[in-house]
Amino acid sequence: CVYTENCFVPTSEIIAVEETELNKKQRNTGKWQKMAKPHAFTVYYVKKARNHRWRCSDVTFWCVDEHLCNQWIQALKELLDMQKCRPKQLLVYINPSGGKRQGKRIYEQKVAPLFSLASISTDVVVTEHANHAKDNLFEVNINKYDGVVCVGGDGMFSEVMHGLIGRMQKDSGIDQNNPKAPLVQCNIRIGIIPAGSTDCICYSTVGVSDPVTSALHIILGDCQPLDVSSIHHNNTFLKYYVSLLGYGFYGDILKDSEKKRWMGPMRYDYSGFKTFLSHHYYEGTISFQPAKHTRGSPRDKHRCRTGCYICKRSEQELAEQQKESGLKHE
């Protein structure tokens, strides 16, 4: 940990370490004026604010000896290099038409400087049409990247998700149209910079729709696993989905709002009110097939495939709950 004036900063939350250039005015002010040639380095770290928001803060350390200053910088950079989960090279897709058409500005002003500070190299693609990102992911050398970042809304995330998963199946010779085919798990992470009309996926994974917060999570290599489901009809693959699946009223709102993207986020309120006044009702049947040979349950004490612990309750609490619900403990 690095000690600042009022807190300890874990190395896992340090963004970058840089030598600080001291001008003449800084040298001749305050208690440092006694130093003939002071040297300093600045530590940039994550400062956690309210409502799950993160910000980049910094603290400067002063040294009387240049060699000591360089030793600190080198030691801290070596510690950062040990954080293997952090990305070094990212592929970025920007949707310039999403939301209020601020995606490009948000990335260039709020995200790109942070990536540069963290020494993350990026290849940026500004999408020109629908499914541009999806189609491009089938062509690029995906193995050179540590992750893919999408700047936009839920639609942009959906494009990148379909492109990545589809690319993995294609490279592995898996037929996506076969609902019984075992899909190859995608090992490339997706980062989301919210810049759309709705940012449901970003909000549900990070806890807030804020570009700076999302960028800092990406820099630190944070990962939130998501379950992905597929939809097939007559042995034909339709699409993947995460977070939610809408039918009926919700689907009609989305269908109508797509024709009014020029209205921006307001289109959802307009289409929702319009659909509500139509007094439609919906009938349907949902069929599902329970998974077999599952490796675990969210309520057990075993590690899941991603290595995290989902249930933190003690065995006693679990046994009491199972007893009350009439379940047998396996």
mmCIF file of N, CA, C and O in Angstrom, residues 59-129:
data_model
loop_
_atom_site.group_PDB
_atom_site.id
_atom_site.type_symbol
_atom_site.label_atom_id
_atom_site.label_comp_id
_atom_site.label_asym_id
_atom_site.label_seq_id
_atom_site.Cartn_x
_atom_site.Cartn_y
_atom_site.Cartn_z
ATOM 1 N N VAL A 59 -1.653 11.930 -5.567
ATOM 2 C CA VAL A 59 -0.896 12.431 -4.430
ATOM 3 C C VAL A 59 0.577 12.449 -4.829
ATOM 4 O O VAL A 59 1.047 11.539 -5.517
ATOM 5 N N THR A 60 1.280 13.502 -4.443
ATOM 6 C CA THR A 60 2.677 13.677 -4.819
ATOM 7 C C THR A 60 3.591 13.435 -3.625
ATOM 8 O O THR A 60 3.335 13.954 -2.530
ATOM 9 N N PHE A 61 4.637 12.655 -3.833
ATOM 10 C CA PHE A 61 5.628 12.356 -2.810
ATOM 11 C C PHE A 61 6.942 13.048 -3.174
ATOM 12 O O PHE A 61 7.361 13.019 -4.337
ATOM 13 N N TRP A 62 7.576 13.634 -2.156
ATOM 14 C CA TRP A 62 8.798 14.403 -2.374
ATOM 15 C C TRP A 62 10.003 13.649 -1.833
ATOM 16 O O TRP A 62 9.933 13.018 -0.777
ATOM 17 N N CYS A 63 11.115 13.741 -2.552
ATOM 18 C CA CYS A 63 12.355 13.089 -2.126
ATOM 19 C C CYS A 63 13.509 14.085 -2.249
ATOM 20 O O CYS A 63 13.547 14.901 -3.183
ATOM 21 N N VAL A 64 14.459 14.004 -1.322
ATOM 22 C CA VAL A 64 15.624 14.887 -1.383
ATOM 23 C C VAL A 64 16.685 14.311 -2.314
ATOM 24 O O VAL A 64 17.587 15.027 -2.751
ATOM 25 N N ASP A 65 16.550 13.020 -2.637
ATOM 26 C CA ASP A 65 17.566 12.346 -3.433
ATOM 27 C C ASP A 65 16.940 11.819 -4.725
ATOM 28 O O ASP A 65 15.902 11.155 -4.699
ATOM 29 N N GLU A 66 17.563 12.100 -5.848
ATOM 30 C CA GLU A 66 17.043 11.652 -7.136
ATOM 31 C C GLU A 66 17.057 10.136 -7.256
ATOM 32 O O GLU A 66 16.110 9.537 -7.791
ATOM 33 N N HIS A 67 18.088 9.505 -6.738
ATOM 34 C CA HIS A 67 18.182 8.054 -6.810
ATOM 35 C C HIS A 67 17.050 7.397 -6.024
ATOM 36 O O HIS A 67 16.445 6.419 -6.482
ATOM 37 N N LEU A 68 16.748 7.936 -4.842
ATOM 38 C CA LEU A 68 15.659 7.395 -4.024
ATOM 39 C C LEU A 68 14.317 7.563 -4.737
ATOM 40 O O LEU A 68 13.475 6.658 -4.722
ATOM 41 N N CYS A 69 14.150 8.709 -5.376
ATOM 42 C CA CYS A 69 12.907 8.963 -6.123
ATOM 43 C C CYS A 69 12.742 7.947 -7.245
ATOM 44 O O CYS A 69 11.658 7.367 -7.428
ATOM 45 N N ASN A 70 13.798 7.696 -7.984
ATOM 46 C CA ASN A 70 13.741 6.723 -9.079
ATOM 47 C C ASN A 70 13.491 5.304 -8.568
ATOM 48 O O ASN A 70 12.817 4.507 -9.225
ATOM 49 N N GLN A 71 14.043 4.991 -7.403
ATOM 50 C CA GLN A 71 13.814 3.668 -6.812
ATOM 51 C C GLN A 71 12.339 3.462 -6.500
ATOM 52 O O GLN A 71 11.784 2.390 -6.745
ATOM 53 N N TRP A 72 11.710 4.491 -5.938
ATOM 54 C CA TRP A 72 10.289 4.394 -5.613
ATOM 55 C C TRP A 72 9.461 4.216 -6.897
ATOM 56 O O TRP A 72 8.554 3.395 -6.951
ATOM 57 N N ILE A 73 9.777 5.006 -7.902
ATOM 58 C CA ILE A 73 9.028 4.919 -9.159
ATOM 59 C C ILE A 73 9.163 3.531 -9.770
ATOM 60 O O ILE A 73 8.176 2.919 -10.196
ATOM 61 N N GLN A 74 10.402 3.012 -9.799
ATOM 62 C CA GLN A 74 10.645 1.701 -10.383
ATOM 63 C C GLN A 74 9.937 0.605 -9.609
ATOM 64 O O GLN A 74 9.318 -0.306 -10.184
ATOM 65 N N ALA A 75 9.997 0.684 -8.270
ATOM 66 C CA ALA A 75 9.362 -0.342 -7.424
ATOM 67 C C ALA A 75 7.852 -0.349 -7.613
ATOM 68 O O ALA A 75 7.228 -1.423 -7.713
ATOM 69 N N LEU A 76 7.239 0.832 -7.682
ATOM 70 C CA LEU A 76 5.788 0.904 -7.845
ATOM 71 C C LEU A 76 5.361 0.431 -9.234
ATOM 72 O O LEU A 76 4.324 -0.234 -9.383
ATOM 73 N N LYS A 77 6.149 0.766 -10.245
ATOM 74 C CA LYS A 77 5.811 0.299 -11.591
ATOM 75 C C LYS A 77 5.933 -1.216 -11.708
ATOM 76 O O LYS A 77 5.147 -1.857 -12.426
ATOM 77 N N GLU A 78 6.885 -1.803 -11.006
ATOM 78 C CA GLU A 78 7.007 -3.260 -11.001
ATOM 79 C C GLU A 78 5.802 -3.905 -10.332
ATOM 80 O O GLU A 78 5.319 -4.963 -10.765
ATOM 81 N N LEU A 79 5.299 -3.259 -9.267
ATOM 82 C CA LEU A 79 4.092 -3.780 -8.607
ATOM 83 C C LEU A 79 2.890 -3.705 -9.543
ATOM 84 O O LEU A 79 2.053 -4.608 -9.558
ATOM 85 N N LEU A 80 2.802 -2.631 -10.323
ATOM 86 C CA LEU A 80 1.694 -2.506 -11.264
ATOM 87 C C LEU A 80 1.797 -3.540 -12.378
ATOM 88 O O LEU A 80 0.779 -4.061 -12.845
ATOM 89 N N ASP A 81 3.011 -3.842 -12.788
ATOM 90 C CA ASP A 81 3.205 -4.860 -13.833
ATOM 91 C C ASP A 81 2.779 -6.243 -13.360
ATOM 92 O O ASP A 81 2.468 -7.124 -14.172
ATOM 93 N N MET A 82 2.758 -6.440 -12.046
ATOM 94 C CA MET A 82 2.350 -7.731 -11.491
ATOM 95 C C MET A 82 0.837 -7.908 -11.515
ATOM 96 O O MET A 82 0.344 -9.016 -11.284
ATOM 97 N N GLN A 83 0.096 -6.835 -11.781
ATOM 98 C CA GLN A 83 -1.362 -6.927 -11.868
ATOM 99 C C GLN A 83 -1.727 -7.480 -13.247
ATOM 100 O O GLN A 83 -2.021 -6.742 -14.188
ATOM 101 N N LYS A 84 -1.695 -8.780 -13.392
ATOM 102 C CA LYS A 84 -1.840 -9.430 -14.698
ATOM 103 C C LYS A 84 -3.238 -9.291 -15.296
ATOM 104 O O LYS A 84 -3.429 -9.496 -16.494
ATOM 105 N N CYS A 85 -4.229 -8.972 -14.467
ATOM 106 C CA CYS A 85 -5.589 -8.876 -14.991
ATOM 107 C C CYS A 85 -5.834 -7.563 -15.733
ATOM 108 O O CYS A 85 -6.868 -7.403 -16.388
ATOM 109 N N ARG A 86 -4.894 -6.643 -15.661
ATOM 110 C CA ARG A 86 -5.092 -5.343 -16.294
ATOM 111 C C ARG A 86 -4.808 -5.405 -17.791
ATOM 112 O O ARG A 86 -3.858 -6.051 -18.219
ATOM 113 N N PRO A 87 -5.630 -4.716 -18.579
ATOM 114 C CA PRO A 87 -5.420 -4.746 -20.034
ATOM 115 C C PRO A 87 -4.255 -3.864 -20.460
ATOM 116 O O PRO A 87 -3.976 -2.827 -19.838
ATOM 117 N N LYS A 88 -3.579 -4.273 -21.512
ATOM 118 C CA LYS A 88 -2.482 -3.503 -22.090
ATOM 119 C C LYS A 88 -2.857 -2.932 -23.459
ATOM 120 O O LYS A 88 -2.385 -1.884 -23.845
ATOM 121 N N GLN A 89 -3.702 -3.675 -24.178
ATOM 122 C CA GLN A 89 -4.117 -3.225 -25.514
ATOM 123 C C GLN A 89 -5.600 -3.515 -25.690
ATOM 124 O O GLN A 89 -6.051 -4.641 -25.450
ATOM 125 N N LEU A 90 -6.340 -2.505 -26.131
ATOM 126 C CA LEU A 90 -7.792 -2.614 -26.243
ATOM 127 C C LEU A 90 -8.259 -2.216 -27.643
ATOM 128 O O LEU A 90 -7.663 -1.354 -28.290
ATOM 129 N N LEU A 91 -9.324 -2.867 -28.065
ATOM 130 C CA LEU A 91 -10.009 -2.511 -29.300
ATOM 131 C C LEU A 91 -11.272 -1.745 -28.904
ATOM 132 O O LEU A 91 -12.096 -2.258 -28.152
ATOM 133 N N VAL A 92 -11.400 -0.512 -29.389
ATOM 134 C CA VAL A 92 -12.496 0.365 -28.960
ATOM 135 C C VAL A 92 -13.427 0.645 -30.130
ATOM 136 O O VAL A 92 -12.977 1.059 -31.213
ATOM 137 N N TYR A 93 -14.728 0.425 -29.910
ATOM 138 C CA TYR A 93 -15.749 0.766 -30.896
ATOM 139 C C TYR A 93 -16.592 1.915 -30.339
ATOM 140 O O TYR A 93 -17.097 1.832 -29.211
ATOM 141 N N ILE A 94 -16.732 2.961 -31.129
ATOM 142 C CA ILE A 94 -17.508 4.127 -30.711
ATOM 143 C C ILE A 94 -18.720 4.274 -31.611
ATOM 144 O O ILE A 94 -18.590 4.325 -32.839
ATOM 145 N N ASN A 95 -19.897 4.344 -30.997
ATOM 146 C CA ASN A 95 -21.129 4.596 -31.740
ATOM 147 C C ASN A 95 -21.402 6.102 -31.701
ATOM 148 O O ASN A 95 -21.824 6.626 -30.664
ATOM 149 N N PRO A 96 -21.176 6.827 -32.792
ATOM 150 C CA PRO A 96 -21.352 8.291 -32.767
ATOM 151 C C PRO A 96 -22.811 8.726 -32.794
ATOM 152 O O PRO A 96 -23.097 9.909 -32.576
ATOM 153 N N SER A 97 -23.727 7.791 -33.046
ATOM 154 C CA SER A 97 -25.142 8.148 -33.191
ATOM 155 C C SER A 97 -25.984 7.778 -31.984
ATOM 156 O O SER A 97 -27.165 8.116 -31.926
ATOM 157 N N GLY A 98 -25.398 7.071 -31.008
ATOM 158 C CA GLY A 98 -26.171 6.602 -29.865
ATOM 159 C C GLY A 98 -26.533 7.727 -28.912
ATOM 160 O O GLY A 98 -25.823 8.730 -28.802
ATOM 161 N N GLY A 99 -27.662 7.558 -28.220
ATOM 162 C CA GLY A 99 -28.068 8.511 -27.194
ATOM 163 C C GLY A 99 -28.192 9.924 -27.735
ATOM 164 O O GLY A 99 -28.916 10.199 -28.694
ATOM 165 N N LYS A 100 -27.434 10.841 -27.131
ATOM 166 C CA LYS A 100 -27.443 12.242 -27.552
ATOM 167 C C LYS A 100 -26.288 12.547 -28.503
ATOM 168 O O LYS A 100 -25.831 13.685 -28.597
ATOM 169 N N ARG A 101 -25.789 11.521 -29.170
ATOM 170 C CA ARG A 101 -24.698 11.665 -30.149
ATOM 171 C C ARG A 101 -23.430 12.254 -29.515
ATOM 172 O O ARG A 101 -22.724 13.053 -30.126
ATOM 173 N N GLN A 102 -23.159 11.825 -28.288
ATOM 174 C CA GLN A 102 -22.011 12.338 -27.562
ATOM 175 C C GLN A 102 -20.925 11.288 -27.355
ATOM 176 O O GLN A 102 -19.973 11.517 -26.603
ATOM 177 N N GLY A 103 -21.055 10.121 -28.003
ATOM 178 C CA GLY A 103 -20.126 9.027 -27.763
ATOM 179 C C GLY A 103 -18.679 9.382 -28.061
ATOM 180 O O GLY A 103 -17.781 9.118 -27.259
ATOM 181 N N LYS A 104 -18.436 9.999 -29.196
ATOM 182 C CA LYS A 104 -17.068 10.355 -29.592
ATOM 183 C C LYS A 104 -16.484 11.381 -28.631
ATOM 184 O O LYS A 104 -15.318 11.283 -28.219
ATOM 185 N N ARG A 105 -17.254 12.378 -28.254
ATOM 186 C CA ARG A 105 -16.781 13.407 -27.329
ATOM 187 C C ARG A 105 -16.504 12.818 -25.951
ATOM 188 O O ARG A 105 -15.479 13.138 -25.322
ATOM 189 N N ILE A 106 -17.390 11.945 -25.484
ATOM 190 C CA ILE A 106 -17.201 11.323 -24.174
ATOM 191 C C ILE A 106 -15.917 10.526 -24.141
ATOM 192 O O ILE A 106 -15.137 10.597 -23.176
ATOM 193 N N TYR A 107 -15.663 9.765 -25.202
ATOM 194 C CA TYR A 107 -14.447 8.956 -25.220
ATOM 195 C C TYR A 107 -13.200 9.831 -25.275
ATOM 196 O O TYR A 107 -12.249 9.619 -24.511
ATOM 197 N N GLU A 108 -13.177 10.799 -26.164
ATOM 198 C CA GLU A 108 -11.975 11.610 -26.352
ATOM 199 C C GLU A 108 -11.664 12.489 -25.145
ATOM 200 O O GLU A 108 -10.488 12.699 -24.812
ATOM 201 N N GLN A 109 -12.690 12.986 -24.460
ATOM 202 C CA GLN A 109 -12.457 13.918 -23.364
ATOM 203 C C GLN A 109 -12.358 13.253 -21.995
ATOM 204 O O GLN A 109 -11.627 13.732 -21.131
ATOM 205 N N LYS A 110 -13.097 12.162 -21.788
ATOM 206 C CA LYS A 110 -13.158 11.582 -20.458
ATOM 207 C C LYS A 110 -12.445 10.233 -20.330
ATOM 208 O O LYS A 110 -11.966 9.894 -19.244
ATOM 209 N N VAL A 111 -12.391 9.466 -21.402
ATOM 210 C CA VAL A 111 -11.881 8.095 -21.320
ATOM 211 C C VAL A 111 -10.462 7.967 -21.858
ATOM 212 O O VAL A 111 -9.584 7.399 -21.210
ATOM 213 N N ALA A 112 -10.229 8.494 -23.041
ATOM 214 C CA ALA A 112 -8.915 8.378 -23.678
ATOM 215 C C ALA A 112 -7.775 8.895 -22.812
ATOM 216 O O ALA A 112 -6.721 8.249 -22.722
ATOM 217 N N PRO A 113 -7.915 10.038 -22.119
ATOM 218 C CA PRO A 113 -6.830 10.493 -21.243
ATOM 219 C C PRO A 113 -6.511 9.522 -20.121
ATOM 220 O O PRO A 113 -5.338 9.364 -19.744
ATOM 221 N N LEU A 114 -7.517 8.853 -19.589
ATOM 222 C CA LEU A 114 -7.287 7.877 -18.524
ATOM 223 C C LEU A 114 -6.573 6.643 -19.063
ATOM 224 O O LEU A 114 -5.670 6.105 -18.419
ATOM 225 N N PHE A 115 -6.977 6.170 -20.246
ATOM 226 C CA PHE A 115 -6.291 5.039 -20.865
ATOM 227 C C PHE A 115 -4.833 5.378 -21.143
ATOM 228 O O PHE A 115 -3.928 4.558 -20.933
ATOM 229 N N SER A 116 -4.588 6.594 -21.604
ATOM 230 C CA SER A 116 -3.216 7.019 -21.881
ATOM 231 C C SER A 116 -2.405 7.088 -20.595
ATOM 232 O O SER A 116 -1.237 6.682 -20.566
ATOM 233 N N LEU A 117 -3.000 7.603 -19.532
ATOM 234 C CA LEU A 117 -2.321 7.683 -18.241
ATOM 235 C C LEU A 117 -1.924 6.305 -17.743
ATOM 236 O O LEU A 117 -0.847 6.123 -17.158
ATOM 237 N N ALA A 118 -2.792 5.308 -17.985
ATOM 238 C CA ALA A 118 -2.538 3.941 -17.532
ATOM 239 C C ALA A 118 -1.688 3.142 -18.521
ATOM 240 O O ALA A 118 -1.539 1.927 -18.358
ATOM 241 N N SER A 119 -1.154 3.819 -19.544
ATOM 242 C CA SER A 119 -0.292 3.178 -20.550
ATOM 243 C C SER A 119 -1.005 2.062 -21.303
ATOM 244 O O SER A 119 -0.418 1.024 -21.627
ATOM 245 N N ILE A 120 -2.283 2.268 -21.585
ATOM 246 C CA ILE A 120 -3.066 1.314 -22.362
ATOM 247 C C ILE A 120 -3.119 1.796 -23.807
ATOM 248 O O ILE A 120 -3.579 2.905 -24.086
ATOM 249 N N SER A 121 -2.656 0.984 -24.728
ATOM 250 C CA SER A 121 -2.722 1.331 -26.149
ATOM 251 C C SER A 121 -4.070 0.892 -26.709
ATOM 252 O O SER A 121 -4.625 -0.135 -26.292
ATOM 253 N N THR A 122 -4.597 1.674 -27.633
ATOM 254 C CA THR A 122 -5.934 1.404 -28.161
ATOM 255 C C THR A 122 -5.968 1.510 -29.680
ATOM 256 O O THR A 122 -5.231 2.307 -30.268
ATOM 257 N N ASP A 123 -6.820 0.706 -30.284
ATOM 258 C CA ASP A 123 -7.196 0.838 -31.688
ATOM 259 C C ASP A 123 -8.666 1.233 -31.705
ATOM 260 O O ASP A 123 -9.519 0.483 -31.206
ATOM 261 N N VAL A 124 -8.965 2.405 -32.234
ATOM 262 C CA VAL A 124 -10.316 2.960 -32.167
ATOM 263 C C VAL A 124 -11.009 2.861 -33.515
ATOM 264 O O VAL A 124 -10.435 3.226 -34.550
ATOM 265 N N VAL A 125 -12.241 2.349 -33.483
ATOM 266 C CA VAL A 125 -13.076 2.260 -34.694
ATOM 267 C C VAL A 125 -14.377 3.002 -34.426
ATOM 268 O O VAL A 125 -15.107 2.670 -33.481
ATOM 269 N N VAL A 126 -14.655 4.026 -35.207
ATOM 270 C CA VAL A 126 -15.920 4.749 -35.117
ATOM 271 C C VAL A 126 -16.890 4.097 -36.093
ATOM 272 O O VAL A 126 -16.654 4.101 -37.311
ATOM 273 N N THR A 127 -17.946 3.516 -35.573
ATOM 274 C CA THR A 127 -18.868 2.757 -36.423
ATOM 275 C C THR A 127 -19.629 3.685 -37.367
ATOM 276 O O THR A 127 -19.963 4.820 -37.010
ATOM 277 N N GLU A 128 -19.920 3.181 -38.561
ATOM 278 C CA GLU A 128 -20.577 3.976 -39.597
ATOM 279 C C GLU A 128 -21.985 3.494 -39.916
ATOM 280 O O GLU A 128 -22.742 4.215 -40.576
ATOM 281 N N HIS A 129 -22.322 2.298 -39.476
ATOM 282 C CA HIS A 129 -23.651 1.766 -39.759
ATOM 283 C C HIS A 129 -23.961 0.667 -38.752
ATOM 284 O O HIS A 129 -23.086 0.238 -37.989
#
